[in-house]
Coordinates of N, CA and C in Angstrom, one line a residue:
M724 N -60.0 -72.1 10.9 CA -59.6 -71.0 11.4 C -58.1 -71.6 13.3
N725 N -57.8 -71.3 13.3 CA -56.3 -72.0 13.9 C -56.3 -71.0 14.7
P726 N -57.0 -70.9 15.9 CA -57.2 -69.5 17.5 C -55.1 -69.1 17.0
T727 N -55.3 -70.9 18.3 CA -54.3 -70.0 19.0 C -52.8 -69.2 17.6
E728 N -52.6 -70.2 16.7 CA -51.8 -69.8 15.5 C -51.8 -68.4 15.2
D729 N -53.6 -67.7 15.1 CA -53.6 -66.2 14.7 C -53.8 -65.7 15.7
N730 N -54.9 -66.1 16.7 CA -54.5 -64.6 17.0 C -53.9 -64.5 18.9
T731 N -52.7 -65.2 18.9 CA -52.2 -65.3 20.1 C -51.6 -63.9 20.4
K732 N -51.0 -63.4 19.7 CA -50.0 -62.1 19.4 C -51.0 -61.2 19.5
F733 N -52.5 -61.2 18.3 CA -53.4 -60.1 18.1 C -53.6 -59.9 20.3
R734 N -54.1 -60.8 20.8 CA -53.9 -60.8 22.3 C -53.4 -60.3 22.5
E735 N -52.0 -59.8 22.7 CA -51.0 -58.5 24.0 C -51.1 -57.3 23.0
E736 N -51.6 -57.6 22.0 CA -51.4 -56.3 21.3 C -52.8 -55.5 20.5
D737 N -53.8 -56.2 21.0 CA -55.0 -56.0 21.5 C -55.2 -54.7 21.1
N738 N -55.8 -53.1 20.7 CA -56.1 -51.9 21.1 C -57.2 -51.9 20.6
Q739 N -58.2 -52.6 20.4 CA -59.5 -52.1 19.0 C -60.3 -51.9 20.3
P740 N -61.3 -51.0 19.9 CA -62.4 -50.2 21.2 C -63.2 -52.0 20.5
M741 N -63.9 -51.6 21.5 CA -65.0 -52.6 21.8 C -66.8 -51.8 22.7
R742 N -66.8 -51.8 21.4 CA -68.8 -51.7 21.6 C -69.6 -52.4 21.8
F743 N -70.3 -51.3 23.8 CA -71.6 -52.0 23.7 C -72.4 -51.5 23.8
A744 N -73.3 -51.3 23.5 CA -75.0 -50.2 23.4 C -73.9 -48.8 22.6
N745 N -73.8 -48.5 22.4 CA -73.7 -47.1 21.5 C -72.2 -46.2 22.4
A746 N -72.1 -47.1 22.7 CA -71.1 -46.8 23.3 C -69.3 -47.7 23.5
T747 N -68.0 -47.0 23.7 CA -66.6 -47.9 23.4 C -66.3 -48.1 25.4
L748 N -66.4 -49.4 25.5 CA -66.1 -50.3 26.4 C -64.9 -49.3 26.9
G749 N -63.8 -49.1 28.4 CA -62.7 -49.0 29.0 C -62.7 -50.3 29.3
K750 N -61.2 -49.9 30.7 CA -60.5 -51.1 31.3 C -61.3 -51.6 31.6
H751 N -62.5 -51.7 32.8 CA -63.5 -52.2 33.4 C -64.1 -52.6 31.9
R752 N -64.6 -53.8 31.8 CA -65.2 -54.7 30.6 C -66.5 -55.9 32.0
H753 N -66.6 -54.8 33.7 CA -67.7 -55.2 33.4 C -68.8 -54.7 33.6
V754 N -69.7 -55.4 32.6 CA -71.0 -54.1 32.1 C -72.6 -55.3 33.4
C755 N -73.1 -54.4 33.4 CA -74.5 -54.8 34.3 C -75.8 -54.1 33.3
A756 N -75.8 -54.9 32.2 CA -77.3 -54.3 31.2 C -78.5 -54.1 31.3
F757 N -79.0 -53.9 31.5 CA -80.6 -53.5 31.5 C -81.5 -53.9 30.3
F758 N -82.1 -54.1 30.4 CA -83.0 -54.5 29.0 C -85.2 -55.0 29.6
H759 N -85.5 -54.0 28.5 CA -86.8 -54.0 28.8 C -87.9 -55.3 27.5
G760 N -86.9 -56.3 27.6 CA -87.2 -57.3 26.9 C -87.0 -57.5 25.8
A761 N -86.4 -58.8 25.1 CA -86.1 -59.5 24.2 C -85.6 -58.9 23.4
E762 N -86.6 -58.3 22.8 CA -85.9 -57.4 21.3 C -85.1 -55.7 21.5
E763 N -85.3 -55.9 22.1 CA -84.6 -54.6 23.8 C -83.5 -54.7 23.3
E764 N -83.3 -56.7 24.1 CA -81.7 -57.3 24.2 C -81.5 -57.3 23.0
Y765 N -81.9 -57.8 21.8 CA -81.8 -58.4 20.6 C -80.5 -57.4 19.7
R766 N -81.6 -56.2 20.0 CA -81.3 -55.3 19.7 C -79.9 -54.8 19.3
V767 N -79.6 -54.6 21.7 CA -78.0 -54.2 21.5 C -77.1 -55.2 21.8
L768 N -77.3 -56.2 21.9 CA -76.6 -57.7 21.4 C -76.0 -58.4 20.7
L769 N -76.7 -57.9 19.8 CA -76.5 -58.7 18.0 C -75.6 -58.1 17.5
P770 N -75.0 -56.4 17.8 CA -73.3 -56.3 16.9 C -73.4 -57.0 17.4
F771 N -72.9 -56.6 18.8 CA -72.1 -56.6 19.3 C -71.0 -58.2 19.9
V772 N -72.6 -58.7 19.9 CA -72.0 -60.5 19.8 C -70.9 -60.4 18.3
K773 N -71.6 -59.8 16.7 CA -70.4 -60.0 15.7 C -69.6 -59.5 15.4
E774 N -69.2 -58.7 16.3 CA -68.2 -57.8 15.9 C -67.0 -58.9 16.7
G775 N -67.9 -59.7 17.8 CA -66.5 -60.8 18.8 C -66.2 -61.2 18.0
L776 N -68.0 -62.2 17.3 CA -67.1 -64.0 15.8 C -65.9 -63.2 15.1
A777 N -66.3 -61.7 14.5 CA -66.1 -61.1 13.3 C -64.2 -60.5 13.0
R778 N -64.5 -61.0 14.6 CA -62.7 -60.5 14.8 C -62.3 -62.2 15.7
G779 N -62.4 -63.0 15.6 CA -62.3 -63.6 16.1 C -62.0 -64.0 17.9
E780 N -62.7 -63.1 18.6 CA -62.9 -63.6 19.5 C -63.7 -64.8 20.3
K781 N -64.0 -65.0 21.1 CA -64.9 -66.2 21.8 C -65.4 -65.0 22.9
A782 N -66.8 -66.7 22.7 CA -68.0 -66.3 23.1 C -68.6 -66.3 24.0
F783 N -68.8 -66.6 24.4 CA -69.7 -67.4 25.6 C -70.2 -66.5 26.0
H784 N -71.6 -67.9 25.9 CA -73.4 -67.4 26.4 C -73.6 -68.7 27.9
I785 N -74.7 -67.4 28.5 CA -75.4 -68.4 30.2 C -76.9 -67.9 30.0
V786 N -77.8 -68.8 29.9 CA -78.5 -68.1 28.9 C -79.9 -69.7 30.2
D787 N -81.1 -68.8 30.3 CA -82.2 -69.3 31.2 C -82.8 -71.0 29.3
P788 N -82.7 -71.6 30.6 CA -82.5 -73.5 29.3 C -84.1 -73.1 28.9
K789 N -84.7 -72.1 29.3 CA -86.2 -72.5 28.4 C -86.0 -71.5 26.9
L790 N -84.7 -70.5 27.2 CA -84.7 -70.0 26.0 C -83.7 -70.4 25.5
R791 N -83.1 -71.2 25.8 CA -81.3 -71.7 24.5 C -81.6 -71.9 23.4
D792 N -82.8 -72.4 23.0 CA -83.3 -72.9 21.4 C -82.8 -71.1 21.0
E793 N -84.2 -70.7 21.2 CA -84.2 -69.5 21.2 C -83.3 -68.5 21.0
H794 N -82.7 -68.8 21.7 CA -81.4 -67.4 22.0 C -80.3 -68.3 20.5
S795 N -80.3 -69.9 20.1 CA -79.4 -69.6 19.2 C -80.2 -69.2 17.4
Q796 N -81.9 -68.9 17.7 CA -82.2 -68.9 16.6 C -82.1 -67.5 16.3
R797 N -81.9 -66.2 17.7 CA -81.8 -65.5 17.4 C -80.9 -65.1 16.7
L798 N -79.3 -65.8 17.3 CA -78.5 -65.1 16.9 C -78.5 -65.7 15.5
S799 N -78.7 -67.1 14.6 CA -79.2 -67.4 13.6 C -79.3 -66.4 12.4
S800 N -80.6 -65.6 12.8 CA -82.0 -64.5 12.7 C -80.7 -63.4 12.4
G801 N -79.6 -63.5 13.4 CA -79.3 -62.1 12.8 C -77.8 -61.9 12.8
G802 N -77.5 -63.1 11.1 CA -76.6 -63.2 10.7 C -75.8 -63.9 11.1
V803 N -74.9 -65.2 12.5 CA -74.8 -65.5 13.0 C -73.9 -67.2 12.1
D804 N -73.8 -67.3 11.9 CA -73.4 -69.5 11.3 C -73.2 -70.3 12.9
V805 N -74.2 -69.6 14.2 CA -74.4 -71.0 15.1 C -73.2 -71.4 14.9
P806 N -73.8 -73.1 14.3 CA -73.1 -74.2 14.2 C -72.1 -74.4 13.4
S807 N -71.5 -73.4 12.9 CA -70.0 -73.4 12.7 C -69.3 -72.8 14.1
V808 N -69.3 -71.3 14.3 CA -68.9 -71.2 15.3 C -69.2 -72.0 16.9
E809 N -69.9 -73.0 17.3 CA -69.5 -73.6 18.3 C -68.6 -75.4 17.7
K810 N -69.2 -75.6 16.2 CA -68.5 -76.4 15.9 C -66.2 -76.3 16.0
N811 N -65.5 -74.9 15.7 CA -64.8 -74.3 15.4 C -63.4 -73.5 17.2
G812 N -64.6 -73.8 17.8 CA -64.6 -74.3 19.5 C -64.8 -72.5 19.9
Q813 N -65.3 -71.7 18.7 CA -66.0 -70.0 18.9 C -66.6 -69.6 20.1
F814 N -67.7 -70.3 20.0 CA -69.2 -70.2 20.9 C -68.9 -71.4 21.5
E815 N -69.7 -71.4 22.8 CA -69.6 -71.9 23.1 C -71.5 -71.1 23.9
L816 N -72.3 -72.1 24.7 CA -74.1 -71.8 24.8 C -74.5 -72.1 26.0
H817 N -74.6 -72.3 26.9 CA -74.5 -73.4 28.4 C -75.6 -72.4 28.3
H818 N -76.4 -73.4 30.1 CA -77.8 -72.4 30.6 C -77.9 -72.4 31.7
W819 N -79.1 -71.5 32.3 CA -78.0 -72.0 34.1 C -78.1 -72.9 35.2
H820 N -77.9 -74.2 34.4 CA -77.8 -75.2 35.8 C -76.5 -75.7 35.5
E821 N -76.0 -75.4 34.3 CA -74.4 -76.4 33.9 C -73.5 -74.6 34.7
V822 N -73.6 -73.3 34.8 CA -72.5 -73.1 34.8 C -73.8 -72.6 37.0
Y823 N -74.1 -71.3 36.4 CA -74.6 -70.6 38.2 C -74.9 -70.9 38.7
L824 N -76.0 -72.9 38.2 CA -76.5 -73.6 40.3 C -76.7 -75.2 39.3
R825 N -75.0 -75.0 39.8 CA -74.3 -76.1 39.5 C -74.0 -76.9 40.8
D826 N -74.8 -77.9 40.6 CA -75.9 -78.7 42.1 C -77.0 -77.7 42.8
G827 N -78.1 -77.4 42.3 CA -78.8 -76.9 42.5 C -79.0 -76.2 42.9
R828 N -77.4 -74.7 43.2 CA -77.0 -74.2 43.4 C -76.0 -73.2 43.3
F829 N -76.2 -71.6 43.8 CA -75.5 -70.9 43.1 C -74.2 -70.7 44.6
D830 N -73.1 -70.5 44.3 CA -72.1 -70.9 45.4 C -70.7 -69.1 44.2
K831 N -71.3 -69.1 45.1 CA -70.1 -67.3 44.8 C -68.7 -67.7 44.0
D832 N -68.5 -68.6 45.4 CA -66.7 -68.7 45.1 C -66.4 -69.3 44.0
R833 N -67.3 -71.1 43.8 CA -66.5 -71.5 42.2 C -67.1 -70.2 41.4
M834 N -68.5 -70.2 40.9 CA -68.9 -69.1 39.7 C -68.1 -68.0 38.9
L835 N -66.9 -67.5 40.5 CA -65.5 -66.3 40.2 C -64.6 -67.1 39.6
A836 N -64.3 -68.5 40.0 CA -63.5 -69.8 39.9 C -63.9 -70.2 38.3
C837 N -65.0 -70.1 38.7 CA -65.2 -70.2 36.9 C -65.1 -70.0 35.7
M838 N -65.9 -68.1 36.5 CA -65.1 -66.5 34.6 C -63.9 -67.4 34.9
Q839 N -63.6 -66.8 36.2 CA -61.5 -66.7 35.3 C -60.9 -67.5 34.8
D840 N -61.6 -69.6 34.9 CA -61.2 -70.3 34.3 C -62.1 -70.3 32.4
V841 N -62.4 -68.7 32.6 CA -63.4 -68.7 30.8 C -62.3 -68.3 30.4
L842 N -62.1 -67.2 31.2 CA -61.4 -65.8 30.8 C -59.8 -66.7 30.2
E843 N -59.4 -67.2 30.4 CA -57.3 -68.5 31.3 C -58.1 -69.2 30.0
Q844 N -59.3 -70.3 29.9 CA -58.7 -70.6 29.5 C -59.3 -70.6 27.4
S845 N -59.5 -69.0 27.4 CA -60.1 -68.9 25.8 C -58.1 -68.3 25.5
Q846 N -58.0 -68.1 27.2 CA -56.3 -67.8 26.2 C -55.7 -68.5 25.6
R847 N -55.3 -69.4 26.7 CA -54.8 -70.6 25.9 C -54.9 -71.1 24.6
D848 N -56.3 -71.1 24.5 CA -57.2 -71.6 23.0 C -56.7 -70.5 22.2
G849 N -56.1 -69.7 23.4 CA -54.9 -68.4 21.8 C -56.3 -67.4 20.3
F850 N -57.9 -67.2 21.5 CA -58.4 -66.6 20.7 C -58.2 -65.0 21.8
P851 N -58.1 -63.8 20.5 CA -57.4 -62.9 21.0 C -58.4 -62.2 22.0
L852 N -59.6 -62.7 22.8 CA -60.3 -61.4 24.3 C -61.8 -63.0 24.0
A853 N -62.4 -62.5 24.8 CA -63.8 -62.7 25.3 C -64.7 -62.3 25.9
R854 N -65.7 -63.0 25.2 CA -66.6 -62.1 25.5 C -68.5 -62.4 26.5
V855 N -68.3 -62.3 27.5 CA -68.8 -63.1 28.0 C -70.4 -62.8 28.9
M856 N -71.0 -63.7 28.4 CA -72.8 -63.4 28.5 C -73.6 -63.8 28.6
G857 N -74.2 -63.0 30.6 CA -74.7 -63.8 31.8 C -76.5 -64.0 31.6
H858 N -77.4 -64.6 31.4 CA -78.6 -64.0 31.6 C -78.6 -64.2 33.0
A859 N -79.1 -63.0 33.3 CA -79.4 -63.1 35.7 C -80.3 -63.6 35.6
E860 N -81.4 -64.0 35.2 CA -82.8 -63.4 36.7 C -82.8 -64.8 36.9
W861 N -82.4 -65.7 36.8 CA -82.0 -66.1 38.2 C -82.2 -65.9 39.4
A862 N -82.0 -64.6 38.9 CA -80.9 -64.4 40.9 C -82.1 -64.4 41.5
S863 N -83.7 -63.3 40.8 CA -85.2 -63.1 41.6 C -86.0 -64.2 41.7
G864 N -85.2 -66.2 41.7 CA -85.3 -66.3 42.9 C -85.2 -67.8 43.9
D865 N -85.5 -68.5 44.7 CA -85.6 -68.9 46.1 C -84.2 -69.7 45.9
W866 N -83.6 -70.0 44.3 CA -82.2 -70.8 45.0 C -81.3 -70.5 46.0
P867 N -80.8 -71.6 46.8 CA -80.1 -72.0 47.7 C -78.9 -71.2 47.5
G868 N -78.4 -70.2 48.3 CA -76.7 -69.2 47.5 C -77.5 -67.8 47.1
V869 N -78.2 -68.0 46.4 CA -78.6 -66.5 46.1 C -78.1 -65.6 46.3
D870 N -78.7 -64.8 47.9 CA -78.0 -64.2 48.7 C -77.0 -63.3 48.6
D871 N -76.2 -64.6 48.3 CA -73.9 -64.5 47.9 C -73.6 -63.6 46.8
F872 N -75.3 -63.2 45.2 CA -75.4 -63.6 44.1 C -74.9 -61.6 44.6
L873 N -75.4 -60.6 45.1 CA -74.7 -59.2 45.0 C -73.6 -59.6 45.2
E874 N -73.1 -60.3 46.3 CA -71.4 -60.1 46.4 C -70.6 -61.0 45.4
Y875 N -70.8 -61.9 44.5 CA -70.5 -62.2 43.7 C -70.4 -60.4 42.2
E876 N -71.3 -60.1 41.9 CA -71.9 -59.2 41.2 C -70.6 -57.6 41.9
C877 N -70.7 -57.8 42.4 CA -69.2 -56.9 43.4 C -67.9 -57.3 43.4
R878 N -67.2 -58.6 43.8 CA -66.4 -59.0 43.7 C -65.6 -58.9 42.2
L879 N -66.4 -60.0 41.3 CA -66.7 -59.1 39.8 C -65.6 -57.9 39.0
N880 N -66.0 -57.0 40.0 CA -65.4 -55.9 39.6 C -63.7 -56.0 39.7
D881 N -63.3 -56.8 40.8 CA -62.2 -57.4 41.5 C -60.7 -58.1 40.6
I882 N -61.8 -58.9 39.8 CA -61.5 -59.7 38.6 C -61.5 -59.2 37.5
I883 N -62.7 -58.6 36.2 CA -62.0 -58.4 35.4 C -61.2 -57.4 35.2
P884 N -60.3 -56.0 35.7 CA -59.9 -55.3 35.4 C -58.5 -56.2 35.2
Q885 N -58.0 -57.6 35.6 CA -57.1 -58.0 35.4 C -56.6 -58.6 34.2
Y886 N -58.0 -58.4 33.1 CA -58.0 -59.2 31.8 C -58.7 -58.3 31.3
K887 N -58.2 -58.4 29.4 CA -59.0 -57.5 28.9 C -60.8 -57.3 27.9
D888 N -61.0 -58.9 28.3 CA -62.4 -59.4 28.4 C -63.1 -59.0 28.4
A889 N -65.0 -58.9 28.3 CA -65.7 -58.7 28.5 C -66.6 -60.1 29.6
V890 N -67.4 -58.7 30.1 CA -68.0 -60.0 30.8 C -69.6 -59.2 31.8
I891 N -70.1 -59.2 30.8 CA -72.5 -58.7 30.4 C -72.9 -59.5 31.2
C892 N -73.0 -59.5 32.5 CA -74.4 -59.5 33.1 C -75.9 -58.7 32.9
L893 N -76.7 -59.9 32.0 CA -78.0 -59.8 30.8 C -79.1 -59.6 32.3
Y894 N -80.0 -58.5 32.6 CA -80.8 -58.8 33.4 C -82.0 -58.3 31.6
N895 N -83.6 -59.0 32.5 CA -84.9 -58.8 31.7 C -84.9 -58.0 32.4
L896 N -85.8 -56.7 32.7 CA -86.5 -56.1 33.8 C -88.2 -56.5 33.3
T897 N -88.4 -57.4 32.8 CA -89.5 -57.4 32.9 C -90.1 -59.2 33.3
K898 N -88.5 -59.6 33.0 CA -88.7 -60.8 34.8 C -88.0 -61.0 36.2
C899 N -87.2 -60.2 35.9 CA -86.4 -59.4 37.5 C -87.3 -59.3 38.1
G900 N -87.0 -59.6 39.4 CA -87.7 -59.0 41.1 C -86.9 -57.6 41.1
G901 N -88.1 -56.4 42.0 CA -87.6 -54.9 41.5 C -86.0 -54.3 42.8
N902 N -86.1 -55.9 44.2 CA -85.4 -56.3 45.0 C -84.3 -55.9 44.6
L903 N -83.5 -57.3 43.1 CA -82.1 -57.2 42.7 C -81.3 -55.8 41.9
I904 N -83.3 -55.7 41.1 CA -82.6 -54.8 40.0 C -82.1 -53.4 41.4
I905 N -82.9 -53.0 42.2 CA -82.8 -51.6 42.9 C -81.0 -52.0 43.5
D906 N -80.5 -53.1 44.2 CA -79.3 -53.7 44.8 C -78.3 -53.8 43.6
V907 N -78.6 -54.6 42.2 CA -77.5 -54.7 41.3 C -76.5 -53.1 40.6

């Protein structure tokens, strides 16, 4: 697949609906999704991920470092050829410390810039759209800068409408503190 040749025009003309959890995402594609455990999460997310990959879209996932291998295995078990889509650049899998918690702290401005960079790089690479999914359970912890996480979530609402891409922030209710969930 050559995403630059195949999908540049598609990005400009894309009007296909983007489905998530039995709904169609509209113009504003920043979603906070809450799940009661991994089984429910993958039952909802797998069709979303597979739809995007089948359309030649970019997938960028951020997971708990302890669950990185499990995430890949669940995608593979669900029919995603993970090695192939990683090799062709269509799928990137990162853990929290590579994205949210670089240098051991959360920096909202750096993270907002990171999200913009991911979406813009996806465009430059010729992918029709990007589907970013980030697990946010780490925000229940006591990381430096974590107090700015809610402002980051709010400011994403100003950035995401500039793009047709989707950013899904994932919260496992069995792992997140109640205060975080109420605030989000």
